[in-house]
Amino acid sequence: MRNIVLRANDGADHVISVAAASLCKTVASLLQDLEASKGEDTDPLIVPLPNVCNCTLQKVLGFCEQQRAFDELCTASPAAQQADLTRQIQAWQMEYMQVSTDELYHLVMAAHYLNVPRLLDLCTDAMAERIRGKSPAQVRECFGLKPSLSPEEEEEIRRSNLWALN
Amino acid sequence: MRLKDLDENTTLLILKYLDPKDLISLQLTCKWGHAVASQNPLWKTLCIERYAIWNTHMLPPIQAGRDADADGAYSPQAGRFQHLYGRNNGWRNPRFAVEELKVESAFISSMHTFKADALSWEGGGELIAVGTSDGIEVTRVPGGEETEDAWWARSRMVPGAGQQESVLQAVAALPGRRLAAGTDSGAVQLHTVVGDHVELNSVLLACLAPCVDVQYCQASNKLYTVHDATYKMASPTERNTLQEFDIEKVDVVAAATEFSEQCELVCFAPMGDTASDWGNELVAGAVHGSFCLTCYHTGLPSLCYHKATTATAALCMFDLRAGLSMVQRYGTHHRSLYPHICCARSTYVFTSHVGTPVCVWDRRSMSVPVWEEQQLGNFSHWYSPGMSFQAPLRAAAHSAFYLSIEAGGDQLIGRADNGMMWLWDLSATLGWQQPQPHGAQGSWFRHTASAPWHCDEYFSDWPQQLGAWPCETSLPEMHIQNGGSFQLAGLCSDAFDRDFVSFARLA
């Protein structure tokens, strides 16, 4: 079976299985195109990823490998154990998302670039969680935003959205 | 790296998880936050969730609309779904604009809309009488074009002093600033409007079964009530009764029960136009007296469909000229009957049953219904998991409707227990106003093969899903009328069980 090597922007190589790589739609389509043009080949496929740093790539690959393992477990488990397994997956995902806001940005970008829908959903939800229930000042502080609205503009927004602020 | 550096699509993916309050919080952070959190696609999704319209594929493209200010200039907010969401106005196209009437009382139990001129009430316009825990409250709904904020003036006539001990289950307006109300104790109360207060004048107690409907016939100056004993699980010997009151003598002049001992009357409607010409007959709906406890506890025992197949519902004709005597009785092929029916054009009777949302009967040929709307597909298809109002617990909650028809008889609205509303264009469904190419009237039995969303024909004989008003009551009362300042009025309740009346204009 062909090996897939993902090369981060600092040159670090990571070998992953085809099953795990298939979770990355970008890599999967690249692999498909290559097989269509050259047929079955055993040479390792090296995929350079100039937009992804080594640290983030490791994290993404960790997700892909773990999800593949969970998928296999889900297929093999009887229906009675599915609920238990779902709880297990959720707990793992919660722990996986214990990252700094900066790391989360990079994960979102990588998930988007590599087209990993499940990771993208997880990351965007985690990002939304950091906004949820916060005041404008707290959101600014969390995401490093600088206030650029004039007091009049702010007042206008508040006035037209009284239904939500009361 | 900052949040701002993410591309627009990724930002939208993040923001779609936020609720309106969080989006507004983000808008208040900075100019970038305001721009991204104001995007129409985000708010359009929220509007769809809020107004419970998921099958958007069957509707024309949804537009936020362009709303004129009071001075005629277009508002800078126009065309924005956020604006629509915040104003609680539903869809401009093709949904409805909504105004709410809230009362001070603990709850609202009934409502009745009427035209002041038709009953010689001073001031003209449209009025709404609301039966509350404190008594009857009357509010004027002025006609003509109003600004949206002051759509109806709050010129109210509120209940006078004194505790209202009974629940007013039905209200009707009488001539000369008087009102009648049927109570859960079976009494019929007569009220008079004095100044801006509604005072209780007299109480008639001729039947101990709860009064569930009250209607006034102007032609004969009589009041008709129906008393349903099943609501109180009364003794089997107590029959449901249809009563005729002389409001001048303040006395019962006639009473009737179902001809068959095992069946009970649960509702009635005049055969003519309710506003002016009642016709000479009443049609009353009856169901078999048996019902299971499960259906009883869900609120409407007449909707029980767990009876023997022979225990069918019936339509009974009463002649008003012959002292309220039953002159004909027709069995239906349904076991259940929604306890609210309506009539149009002195000959058509509309009923609703579990599994058959609308059944149309022709007085001239009652052996079979002339048209039936079959069950509205798999109802779970119409409700998305993210819906903001309660899902139906059983099929009956979705497929049996409180029916109301407008005076012209062309538009029929059905409202389900959970608030979902459907509109039938009867001119298309029954074909009575649709000339055919060869000059003949349209067929009653016509039903276009394709759904409108398949053949680009919006106004068709298929029912249109109007959306929903949140509704917690067991009888989701609503009225439709053409012209005037509103077309729909319905009893609603919010998430905190606070009752109010919603008025809507169909866009």
Short mmCIF file of C-alpha atoms in Angstrom, two decimals, chain B residues 92 114 158 202 318 405 419 421 489:
data_model
loop_
_atom_site.label_atom_id
_atom_site.label_comp_id
_atom_site.label_asym_id
_atom_site.label_seq_id
_atom_site.Cartn_x
_atom_site.Cartn_y
_atom_site.Cartn_z
CA ARG B 92 -42.73 40.25 4.72
CA PHE B 114 -66.47 41.42 15.22
CA VAL B 158 -61.53 46.62 30.59
CA SER B 202 -76.86 38.78 34.51
CA PHE B 318 -81.01 21.83 13.06
CA ILE B 405 -63.01 30.65 6.92
CA GLY B 419 -49.69 26.58 16.42
CA MET B 421 -51.09 27.07 10.32
CA ALA B 489 -56.19 36.84 14.83
#
